[in-house]
mmCIF file of C-alpha atoms and ligand atoms in Angstrom:
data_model
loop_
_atom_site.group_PDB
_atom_site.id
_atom_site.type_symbol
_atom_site.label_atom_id
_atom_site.label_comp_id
_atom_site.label_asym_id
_atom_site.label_seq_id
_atom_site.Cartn_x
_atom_site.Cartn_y
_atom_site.Cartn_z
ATOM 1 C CA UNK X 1 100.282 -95.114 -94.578
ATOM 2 C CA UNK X 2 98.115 -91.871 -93.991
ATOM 3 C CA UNK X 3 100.272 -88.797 -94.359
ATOM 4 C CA UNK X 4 98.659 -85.711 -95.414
ATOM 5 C CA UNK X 5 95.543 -83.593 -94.528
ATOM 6 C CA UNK X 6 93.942 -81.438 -96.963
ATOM 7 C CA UNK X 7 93.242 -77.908 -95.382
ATOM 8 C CA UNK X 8 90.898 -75.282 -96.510
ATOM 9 C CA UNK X 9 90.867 -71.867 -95.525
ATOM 10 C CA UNK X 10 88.172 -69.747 -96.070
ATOM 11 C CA UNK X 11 88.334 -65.906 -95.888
ATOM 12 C CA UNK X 12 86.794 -63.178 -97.155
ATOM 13 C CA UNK X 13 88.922 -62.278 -100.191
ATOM 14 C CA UNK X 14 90.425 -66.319 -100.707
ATOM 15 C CA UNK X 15 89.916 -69.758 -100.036
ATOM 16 C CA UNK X 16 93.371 -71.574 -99.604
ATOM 17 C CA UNK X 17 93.284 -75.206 -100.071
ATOM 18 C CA UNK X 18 97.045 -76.642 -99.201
ATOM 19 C CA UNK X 19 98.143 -80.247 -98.200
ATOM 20 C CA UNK X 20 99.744 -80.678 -95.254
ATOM 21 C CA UNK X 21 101.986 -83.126 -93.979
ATOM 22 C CA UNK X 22 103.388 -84.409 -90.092
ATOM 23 C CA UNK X 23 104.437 -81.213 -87.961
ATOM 24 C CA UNK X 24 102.432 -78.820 -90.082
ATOM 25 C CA UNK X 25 104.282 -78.405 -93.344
ATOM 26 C CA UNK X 26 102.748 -77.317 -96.347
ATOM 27 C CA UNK X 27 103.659 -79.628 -99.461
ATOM 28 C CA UNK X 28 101.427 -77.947 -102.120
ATOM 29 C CA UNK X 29 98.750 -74.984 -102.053
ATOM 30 C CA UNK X 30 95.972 -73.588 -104.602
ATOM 31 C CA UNK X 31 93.406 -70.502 -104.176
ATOM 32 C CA UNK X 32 90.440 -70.022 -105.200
ATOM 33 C CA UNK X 33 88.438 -66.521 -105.030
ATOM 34 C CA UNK X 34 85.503 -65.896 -102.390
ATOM 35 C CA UNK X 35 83.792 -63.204 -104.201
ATOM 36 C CA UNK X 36 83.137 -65.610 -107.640
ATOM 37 C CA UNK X 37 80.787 -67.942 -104.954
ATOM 38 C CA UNK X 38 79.618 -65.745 -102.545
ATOM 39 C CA UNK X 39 75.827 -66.080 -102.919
ATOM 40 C CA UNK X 40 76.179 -69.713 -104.677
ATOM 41 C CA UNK X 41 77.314 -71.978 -101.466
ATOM 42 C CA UNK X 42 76.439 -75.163 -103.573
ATOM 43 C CA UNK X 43 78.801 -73.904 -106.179
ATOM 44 C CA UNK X 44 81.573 -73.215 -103.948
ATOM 45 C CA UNK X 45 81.307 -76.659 -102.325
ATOM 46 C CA UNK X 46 81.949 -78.254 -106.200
ATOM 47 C CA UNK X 47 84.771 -75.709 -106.460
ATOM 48 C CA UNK X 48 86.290 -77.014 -103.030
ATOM 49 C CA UNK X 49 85.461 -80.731 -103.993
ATOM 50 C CA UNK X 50 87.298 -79.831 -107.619
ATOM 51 C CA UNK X 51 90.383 -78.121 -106.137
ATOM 52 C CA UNK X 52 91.041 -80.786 -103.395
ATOM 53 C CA UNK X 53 90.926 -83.468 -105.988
ATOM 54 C CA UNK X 54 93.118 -81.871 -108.450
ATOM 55 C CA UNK X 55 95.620 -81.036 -105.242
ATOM 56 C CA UNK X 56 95.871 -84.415 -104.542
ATOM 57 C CA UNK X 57 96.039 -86.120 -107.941
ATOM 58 C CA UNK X 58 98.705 -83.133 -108.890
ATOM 59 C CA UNK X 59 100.409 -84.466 -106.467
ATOM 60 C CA UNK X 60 100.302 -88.058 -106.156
ATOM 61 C CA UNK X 61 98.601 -88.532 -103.555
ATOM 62 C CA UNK X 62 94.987 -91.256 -103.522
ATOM 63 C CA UNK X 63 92.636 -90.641 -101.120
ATOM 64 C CA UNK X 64 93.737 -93.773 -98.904
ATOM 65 C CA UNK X 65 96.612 -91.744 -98.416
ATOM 66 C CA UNK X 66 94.732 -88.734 -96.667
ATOM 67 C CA UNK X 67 93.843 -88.422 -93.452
ATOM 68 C CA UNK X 68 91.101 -85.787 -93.622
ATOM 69 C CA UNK X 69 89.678 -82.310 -94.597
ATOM 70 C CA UNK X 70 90.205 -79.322 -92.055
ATOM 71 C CA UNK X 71 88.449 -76.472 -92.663
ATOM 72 C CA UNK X 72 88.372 -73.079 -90.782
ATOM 73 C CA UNK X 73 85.320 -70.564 -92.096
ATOM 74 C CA UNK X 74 84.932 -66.659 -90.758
ATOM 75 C CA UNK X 75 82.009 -67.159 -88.917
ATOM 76 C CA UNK X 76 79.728 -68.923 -86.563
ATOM 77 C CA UNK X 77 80.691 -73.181 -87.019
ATOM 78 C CA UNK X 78 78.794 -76.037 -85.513
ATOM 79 C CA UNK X 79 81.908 -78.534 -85.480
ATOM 80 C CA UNK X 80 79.617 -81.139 -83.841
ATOM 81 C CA UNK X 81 76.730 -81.488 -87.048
ATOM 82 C CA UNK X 82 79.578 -79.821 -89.435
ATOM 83 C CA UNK X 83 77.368 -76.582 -90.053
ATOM 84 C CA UNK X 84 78.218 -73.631 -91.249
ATOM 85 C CA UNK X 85 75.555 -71.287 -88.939
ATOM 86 C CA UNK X 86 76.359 -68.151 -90.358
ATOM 87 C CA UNK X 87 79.405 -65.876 -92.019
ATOM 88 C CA UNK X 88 78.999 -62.807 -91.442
ATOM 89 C CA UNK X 89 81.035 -61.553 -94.471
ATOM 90 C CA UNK X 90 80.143 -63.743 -96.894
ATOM 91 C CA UNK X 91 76.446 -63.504 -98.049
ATOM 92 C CA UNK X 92 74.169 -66.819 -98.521
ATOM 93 C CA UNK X 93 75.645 -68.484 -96.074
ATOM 94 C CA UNK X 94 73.186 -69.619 -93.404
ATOM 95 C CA UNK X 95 72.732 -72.990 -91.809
ATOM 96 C CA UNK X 96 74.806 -74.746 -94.558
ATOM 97 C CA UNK X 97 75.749 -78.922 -93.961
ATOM 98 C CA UNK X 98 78.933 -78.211 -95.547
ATOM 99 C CA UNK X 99 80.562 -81.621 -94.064
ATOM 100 C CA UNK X 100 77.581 -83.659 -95.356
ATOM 101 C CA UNK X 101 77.630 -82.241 -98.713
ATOM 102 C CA UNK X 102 81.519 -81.968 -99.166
ATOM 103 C CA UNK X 103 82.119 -85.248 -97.544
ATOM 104 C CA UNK X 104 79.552 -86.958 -100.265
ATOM 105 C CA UNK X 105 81.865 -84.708 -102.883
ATOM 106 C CA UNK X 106 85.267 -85.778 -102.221
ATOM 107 C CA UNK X 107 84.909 -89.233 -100.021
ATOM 108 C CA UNK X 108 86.970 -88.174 -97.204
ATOM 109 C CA UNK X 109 86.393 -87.341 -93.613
ATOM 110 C CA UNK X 110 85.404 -83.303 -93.240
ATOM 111 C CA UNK X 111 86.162 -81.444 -90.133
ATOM 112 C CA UNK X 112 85.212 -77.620 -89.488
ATOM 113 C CA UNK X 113 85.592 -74.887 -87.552
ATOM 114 C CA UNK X 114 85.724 -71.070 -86.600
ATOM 115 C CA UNK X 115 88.552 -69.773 -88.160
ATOM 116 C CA UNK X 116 90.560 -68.548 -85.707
ATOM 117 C CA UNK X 117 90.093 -71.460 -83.939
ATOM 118 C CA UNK X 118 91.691 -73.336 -86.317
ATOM 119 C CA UNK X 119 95.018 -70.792 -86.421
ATOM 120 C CA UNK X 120 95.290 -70.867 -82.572
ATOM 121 C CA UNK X 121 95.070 -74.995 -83.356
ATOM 122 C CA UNK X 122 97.846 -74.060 -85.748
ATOM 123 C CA UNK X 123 100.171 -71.594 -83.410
ATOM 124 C CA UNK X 124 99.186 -73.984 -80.167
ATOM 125 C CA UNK X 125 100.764 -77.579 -81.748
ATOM 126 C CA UNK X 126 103.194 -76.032 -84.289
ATOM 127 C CA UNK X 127 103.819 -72.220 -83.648
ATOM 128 C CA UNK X 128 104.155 -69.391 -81.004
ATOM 129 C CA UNK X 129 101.597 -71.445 -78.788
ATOM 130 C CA UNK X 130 103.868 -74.542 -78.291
ATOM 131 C CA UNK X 131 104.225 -76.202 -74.633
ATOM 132 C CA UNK X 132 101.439 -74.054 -73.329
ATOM 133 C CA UNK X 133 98.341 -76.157 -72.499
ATOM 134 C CA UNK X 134 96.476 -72.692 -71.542
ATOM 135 C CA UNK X 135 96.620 -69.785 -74.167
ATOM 136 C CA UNK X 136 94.674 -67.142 -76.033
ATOM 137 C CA UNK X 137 95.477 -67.464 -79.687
ATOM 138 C CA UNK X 138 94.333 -63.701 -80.496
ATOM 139 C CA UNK X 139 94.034 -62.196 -84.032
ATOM 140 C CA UNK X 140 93.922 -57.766 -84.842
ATOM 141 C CA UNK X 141 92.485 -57.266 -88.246
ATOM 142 C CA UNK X 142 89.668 -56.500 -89.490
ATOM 143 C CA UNK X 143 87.493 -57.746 -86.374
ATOM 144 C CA UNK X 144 89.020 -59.153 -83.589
ATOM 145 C CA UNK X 145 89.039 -62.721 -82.061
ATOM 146 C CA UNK X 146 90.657 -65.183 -80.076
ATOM 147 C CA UNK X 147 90.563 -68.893 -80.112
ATOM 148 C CA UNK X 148 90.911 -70.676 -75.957
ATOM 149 C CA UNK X 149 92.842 -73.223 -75.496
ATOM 150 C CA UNK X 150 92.348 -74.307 -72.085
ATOM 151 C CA UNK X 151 93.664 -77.343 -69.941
ATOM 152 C CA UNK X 152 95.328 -78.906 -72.813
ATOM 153 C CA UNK X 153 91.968 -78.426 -75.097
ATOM 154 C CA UNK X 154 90.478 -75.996 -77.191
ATOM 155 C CA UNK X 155 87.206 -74.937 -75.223
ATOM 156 C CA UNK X 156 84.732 -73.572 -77.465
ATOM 157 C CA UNK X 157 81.670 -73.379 -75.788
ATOM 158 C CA UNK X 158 77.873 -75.170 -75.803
ATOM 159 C CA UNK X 159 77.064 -72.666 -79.043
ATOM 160 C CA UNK X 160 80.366 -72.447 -80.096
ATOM 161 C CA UNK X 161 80.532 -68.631 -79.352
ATOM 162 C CA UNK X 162 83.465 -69.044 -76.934
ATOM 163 C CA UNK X 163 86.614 -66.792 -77.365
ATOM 164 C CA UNK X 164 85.108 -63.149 -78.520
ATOM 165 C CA UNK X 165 87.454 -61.411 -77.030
ATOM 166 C CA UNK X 166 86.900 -58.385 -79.449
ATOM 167 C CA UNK X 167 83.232 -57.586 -78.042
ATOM 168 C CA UNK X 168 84.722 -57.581 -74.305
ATOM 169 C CA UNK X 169 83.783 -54.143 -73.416
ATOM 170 C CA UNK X 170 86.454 -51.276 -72.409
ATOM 171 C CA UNK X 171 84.534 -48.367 -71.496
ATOM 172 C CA UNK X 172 81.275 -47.580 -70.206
ATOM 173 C CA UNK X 173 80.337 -45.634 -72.865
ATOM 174 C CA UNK X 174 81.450 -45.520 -76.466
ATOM 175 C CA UNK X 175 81.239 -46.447 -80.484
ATOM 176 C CA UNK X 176 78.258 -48.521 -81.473
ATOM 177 C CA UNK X 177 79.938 -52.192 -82.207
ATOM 178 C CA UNK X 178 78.876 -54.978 -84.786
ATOM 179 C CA UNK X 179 77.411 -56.774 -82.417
ATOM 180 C CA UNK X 180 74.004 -55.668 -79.820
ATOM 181 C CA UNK X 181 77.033 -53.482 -77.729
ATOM 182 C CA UNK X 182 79.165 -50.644 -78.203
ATOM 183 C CA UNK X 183 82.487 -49.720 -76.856
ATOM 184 C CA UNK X 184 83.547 -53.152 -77.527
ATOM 185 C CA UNK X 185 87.423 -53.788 -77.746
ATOM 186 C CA UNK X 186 86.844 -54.286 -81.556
ATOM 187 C CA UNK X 187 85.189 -50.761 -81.856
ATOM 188 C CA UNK X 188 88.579 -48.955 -80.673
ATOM 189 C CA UNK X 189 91.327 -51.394 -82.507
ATOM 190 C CA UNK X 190 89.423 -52.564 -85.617
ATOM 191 C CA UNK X 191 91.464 -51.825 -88.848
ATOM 192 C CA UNK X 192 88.402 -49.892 -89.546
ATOM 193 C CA UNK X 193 88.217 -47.958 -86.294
ATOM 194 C CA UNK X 194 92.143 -47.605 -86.220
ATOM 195 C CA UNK X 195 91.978 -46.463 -89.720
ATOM 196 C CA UNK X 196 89.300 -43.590 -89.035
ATOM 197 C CA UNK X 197 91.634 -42.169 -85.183
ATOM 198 C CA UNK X 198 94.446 -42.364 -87.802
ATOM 199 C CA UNK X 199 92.813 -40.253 -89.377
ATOM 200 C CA UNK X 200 92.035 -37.830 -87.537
ATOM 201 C CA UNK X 201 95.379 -37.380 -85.618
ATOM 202 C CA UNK X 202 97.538 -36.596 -88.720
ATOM 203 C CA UNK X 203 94.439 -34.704 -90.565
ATOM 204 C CA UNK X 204 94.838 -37.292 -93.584
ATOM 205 C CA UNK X 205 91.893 -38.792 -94.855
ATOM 206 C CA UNK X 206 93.499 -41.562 -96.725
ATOM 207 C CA UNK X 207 96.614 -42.564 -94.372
ATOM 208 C CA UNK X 208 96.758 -46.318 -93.858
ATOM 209 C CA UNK X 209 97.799 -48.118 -91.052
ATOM 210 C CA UNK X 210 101.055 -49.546 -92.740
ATOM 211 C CA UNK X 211 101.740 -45.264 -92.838
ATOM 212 C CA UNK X 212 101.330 -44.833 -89.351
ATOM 213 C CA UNK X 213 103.496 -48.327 -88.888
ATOM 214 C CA UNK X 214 106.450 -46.343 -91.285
ATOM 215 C CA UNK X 215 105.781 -42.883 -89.109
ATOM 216 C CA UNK X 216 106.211 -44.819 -86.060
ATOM 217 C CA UNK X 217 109.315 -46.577 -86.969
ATOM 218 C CA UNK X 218 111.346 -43.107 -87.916
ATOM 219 C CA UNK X 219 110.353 -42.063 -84.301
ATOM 220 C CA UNK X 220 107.443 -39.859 -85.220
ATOM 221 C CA UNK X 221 105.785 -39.046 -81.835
ATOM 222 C CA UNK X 222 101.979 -39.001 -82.976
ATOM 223 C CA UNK X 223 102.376 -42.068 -84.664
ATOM 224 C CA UNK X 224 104.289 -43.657 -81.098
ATOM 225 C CA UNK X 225 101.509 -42.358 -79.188
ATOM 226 C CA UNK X 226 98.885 -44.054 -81.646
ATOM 227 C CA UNK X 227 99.892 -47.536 -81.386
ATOM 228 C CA UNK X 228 100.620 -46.886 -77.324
ATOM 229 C CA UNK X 229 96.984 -46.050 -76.950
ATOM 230 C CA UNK X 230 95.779 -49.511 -79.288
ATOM 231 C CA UNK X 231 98.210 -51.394 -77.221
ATOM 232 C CA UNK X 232 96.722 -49.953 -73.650
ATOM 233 C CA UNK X 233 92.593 -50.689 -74.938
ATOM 234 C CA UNK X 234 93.768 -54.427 -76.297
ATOM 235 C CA UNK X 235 96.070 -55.071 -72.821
ATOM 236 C CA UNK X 236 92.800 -53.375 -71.022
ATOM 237 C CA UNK X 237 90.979 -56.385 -72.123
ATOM 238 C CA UNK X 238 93.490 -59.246 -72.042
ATOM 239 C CA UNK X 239 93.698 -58.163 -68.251
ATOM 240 C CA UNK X 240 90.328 -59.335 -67.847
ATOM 241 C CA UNK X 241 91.130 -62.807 -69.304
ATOM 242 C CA UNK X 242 93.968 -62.956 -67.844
ATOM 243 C CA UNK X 243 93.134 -62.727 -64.508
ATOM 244 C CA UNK X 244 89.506 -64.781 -65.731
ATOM 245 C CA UNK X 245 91.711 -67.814 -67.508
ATOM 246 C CA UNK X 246 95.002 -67.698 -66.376
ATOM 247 C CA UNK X 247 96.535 -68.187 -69.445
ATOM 248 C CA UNK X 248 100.431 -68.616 -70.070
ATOM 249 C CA UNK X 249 100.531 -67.591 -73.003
ATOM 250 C CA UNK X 250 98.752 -65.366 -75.530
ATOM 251 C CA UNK X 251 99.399 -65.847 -78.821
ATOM 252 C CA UNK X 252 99.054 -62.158 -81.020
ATOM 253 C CA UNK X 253 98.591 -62.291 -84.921
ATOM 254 C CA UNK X 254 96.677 -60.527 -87.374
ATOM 255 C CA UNK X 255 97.934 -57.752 -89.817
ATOM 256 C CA UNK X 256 97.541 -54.947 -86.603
ATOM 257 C CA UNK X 257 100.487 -57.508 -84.899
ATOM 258 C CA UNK X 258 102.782 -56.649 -87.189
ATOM 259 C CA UNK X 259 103.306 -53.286 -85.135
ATOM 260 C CA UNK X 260 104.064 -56.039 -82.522
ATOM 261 C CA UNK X 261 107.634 -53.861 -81.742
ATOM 262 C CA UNK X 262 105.047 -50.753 -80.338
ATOM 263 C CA UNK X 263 102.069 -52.794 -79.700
ATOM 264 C CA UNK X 264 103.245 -54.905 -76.975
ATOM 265 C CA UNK X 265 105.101 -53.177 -74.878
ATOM 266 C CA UNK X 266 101.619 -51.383 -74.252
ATOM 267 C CA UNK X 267 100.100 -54.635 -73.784
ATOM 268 C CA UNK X 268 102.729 -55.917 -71.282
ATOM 269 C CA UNK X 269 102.496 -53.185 -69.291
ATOM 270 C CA UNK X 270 98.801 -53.047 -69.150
ATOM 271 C CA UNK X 271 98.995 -56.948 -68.008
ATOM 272 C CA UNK X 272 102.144 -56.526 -65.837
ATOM 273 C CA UNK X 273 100.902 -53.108 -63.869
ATOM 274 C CA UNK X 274 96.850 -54.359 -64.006
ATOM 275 C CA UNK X 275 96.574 -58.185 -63.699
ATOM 276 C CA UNK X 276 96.459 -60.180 -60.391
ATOM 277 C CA UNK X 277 100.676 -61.003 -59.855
ATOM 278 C CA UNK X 278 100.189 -64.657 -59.821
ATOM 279 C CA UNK X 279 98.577 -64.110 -63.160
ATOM 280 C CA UNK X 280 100.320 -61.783 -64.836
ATOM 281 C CA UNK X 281 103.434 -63.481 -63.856
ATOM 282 C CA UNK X 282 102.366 -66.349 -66.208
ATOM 283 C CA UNK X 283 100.731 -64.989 -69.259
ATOM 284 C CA UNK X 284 103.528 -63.819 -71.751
ATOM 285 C CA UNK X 285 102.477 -61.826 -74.639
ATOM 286 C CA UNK X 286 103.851 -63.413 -77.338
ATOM 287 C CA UNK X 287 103.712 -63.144 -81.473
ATOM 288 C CA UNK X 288 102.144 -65.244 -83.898
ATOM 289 C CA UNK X 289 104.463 -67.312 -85.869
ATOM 290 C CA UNK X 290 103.210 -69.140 -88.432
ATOM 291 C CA UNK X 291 101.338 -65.704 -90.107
ATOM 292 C CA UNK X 292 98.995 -66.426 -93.045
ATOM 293 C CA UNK X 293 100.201 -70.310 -92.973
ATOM 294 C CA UNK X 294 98.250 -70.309 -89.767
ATOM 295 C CA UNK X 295 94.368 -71.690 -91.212
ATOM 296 C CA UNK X 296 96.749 -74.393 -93.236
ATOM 297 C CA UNK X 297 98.600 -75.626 -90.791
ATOM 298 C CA UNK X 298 95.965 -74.949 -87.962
ATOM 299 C CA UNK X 299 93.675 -77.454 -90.723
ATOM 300 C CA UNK X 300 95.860 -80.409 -89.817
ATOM 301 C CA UNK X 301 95.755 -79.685 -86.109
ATOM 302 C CA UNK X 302 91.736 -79.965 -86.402
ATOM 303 C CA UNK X 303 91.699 -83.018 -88.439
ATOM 304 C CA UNK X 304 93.890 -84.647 -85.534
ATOM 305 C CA UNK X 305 92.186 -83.670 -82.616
ATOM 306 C CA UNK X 306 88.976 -84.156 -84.237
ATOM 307 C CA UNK X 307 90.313 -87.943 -84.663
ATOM 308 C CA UNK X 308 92.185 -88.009 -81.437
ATOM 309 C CA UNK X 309 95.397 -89.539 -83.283
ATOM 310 C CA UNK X 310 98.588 -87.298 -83.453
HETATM 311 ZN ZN1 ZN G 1 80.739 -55.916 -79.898
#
């Protein structure tokens, strides 16, 4: 009988490769580093194609016992030809068959996608998502994204560019983004742009955002108002999709939703005091669950639905 997926997730600092079984448990997990391949694609396919073997024969398990490879990359997928289009933070890769060539590699079926489509896979079938058939799987890190699951499906668009919820823009005018805007949602609650406000308000060059999290938590005011203001720009935008979408839930993860306790509230209110009522009645602002697990587990989800068996 079939019983475990192999999952791969690719970031910009690791590439997790787990196997996972039935309702998104992890059995056994390896790591490999991004930086060693990052201009060498070819060599990181081998890598992948080396580490899922060894997984599996570590671990008992022959390939007629695997269902598939999942595999969620930081960037701009083609699920349908199983490209890789581009990743942004990971030079050399542009317009890579990754499926055809690690398919070849390993003999088993390859599925890919955006990453944070996979994790709001992941947090829709076995985390914060569950029983919702419309919701926003949204990550705060370094950039941020969102992943649509919509009508029981997750709708990613004719060029797969659906769910950019961080270049939504929320002013008129305002910091030059990534992307051909400015004053996107990303440009204001960014680790990067966070970082630099931080910054400014307590005169510190070098705070971090875990300081501000610490200042916050002993009741320091500055450090209240800080995370109010990030919680008003992303709720400014999620009342846009939520009266766009009318999602039921959204889904918040990402290191930045770990301040979920002075986040949110910002965000509800925004939704609750902003959104059409029928709306913003339905949408509950809810957090992540299943936290760095989420490619993994989000992997299995792909493989699944990419098969249509559950
Ligand atoms: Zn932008």
């Amino acid at each position: 009988m079939r019983k475990v997926t192999v999952g791969v997730d690719v970031g910009g600092t690791n590439i997790k490769l787990g196997l996972v079984r039935k309702a998104g448990r992890i059995i056994a997990r390896t790591c490999l580093e991004t930086k060693v391949y990052a201009r060498h694609p070819a060599k990181l396919i081998q890598a992948m194609a080396e580490g899922i073997a060894s997984l599996l024969r570590q671990n008992g398990f022959k390939k007629q016992n695997v269902q598939g490879v999942g595999i969620g990359l930081p960037g701009l997928v083609d699920p349908v030809k199983g490209h890789v289009i581009f990743l942004p933070n990971i030079p050399g890769w542009k317009n890579i068959p990754l499926r055809k060539h690690l398919e070849k590699k390993v003999g088993l079926e390859v599925f890919l996608d955006n990453d944070v489509n996979v994790m709001t896979l992941g947090e829709w079938r076995f985390g914060a998502g569950q029983g919702s058939d419309d919701m926003i799987g949204m990550t705060l890190g370094t950039g941020v994204g969102a992943g649509l699951i919509l009508g029981g499906a997750l709708y990613r668009g004719p060029g797969f560019g659906a769910g950019e919820l961080g270049h939504i823009p929320v002013n008129l005018t305002g910091p030059k983004c990534s992307c051909p805007s400015f004053a996107c949602l990303e440009t204001y609650v960014g680790n990067g742009p966070l970082q630099r406000r931080a910054a400014k308000i307590f005169r510190h060059p070098g705070i971090t955002l875990e300081e501000v999290f610490a200042l916050a938590k002993q009741g320091n005011q500055k450090a209240l108002g800080f995370w109010e203001e990030a919680g008003e720009y992303v709720g400014t935008a999620l009342v846009g999709v939520v009266n766009v979408l009318n999602p039921t839930k959204i889904v918040i993860g990402g290191g930045v939703a770990n301040t979920a306790r002075f986040l949110f509230p910002a965000i509800r209110r925004q939704i609750k005091g902003r959104a059409m009522p029928v709306q913003a009645k339905m949408a509950r602002v809810v957090r992540a669950k299943l936290g760095d697990d989420a490619g993994l587990v989000g992997s299995r989800v792909l493989v699944e639905t990419e098969q249509n068996i559950k």
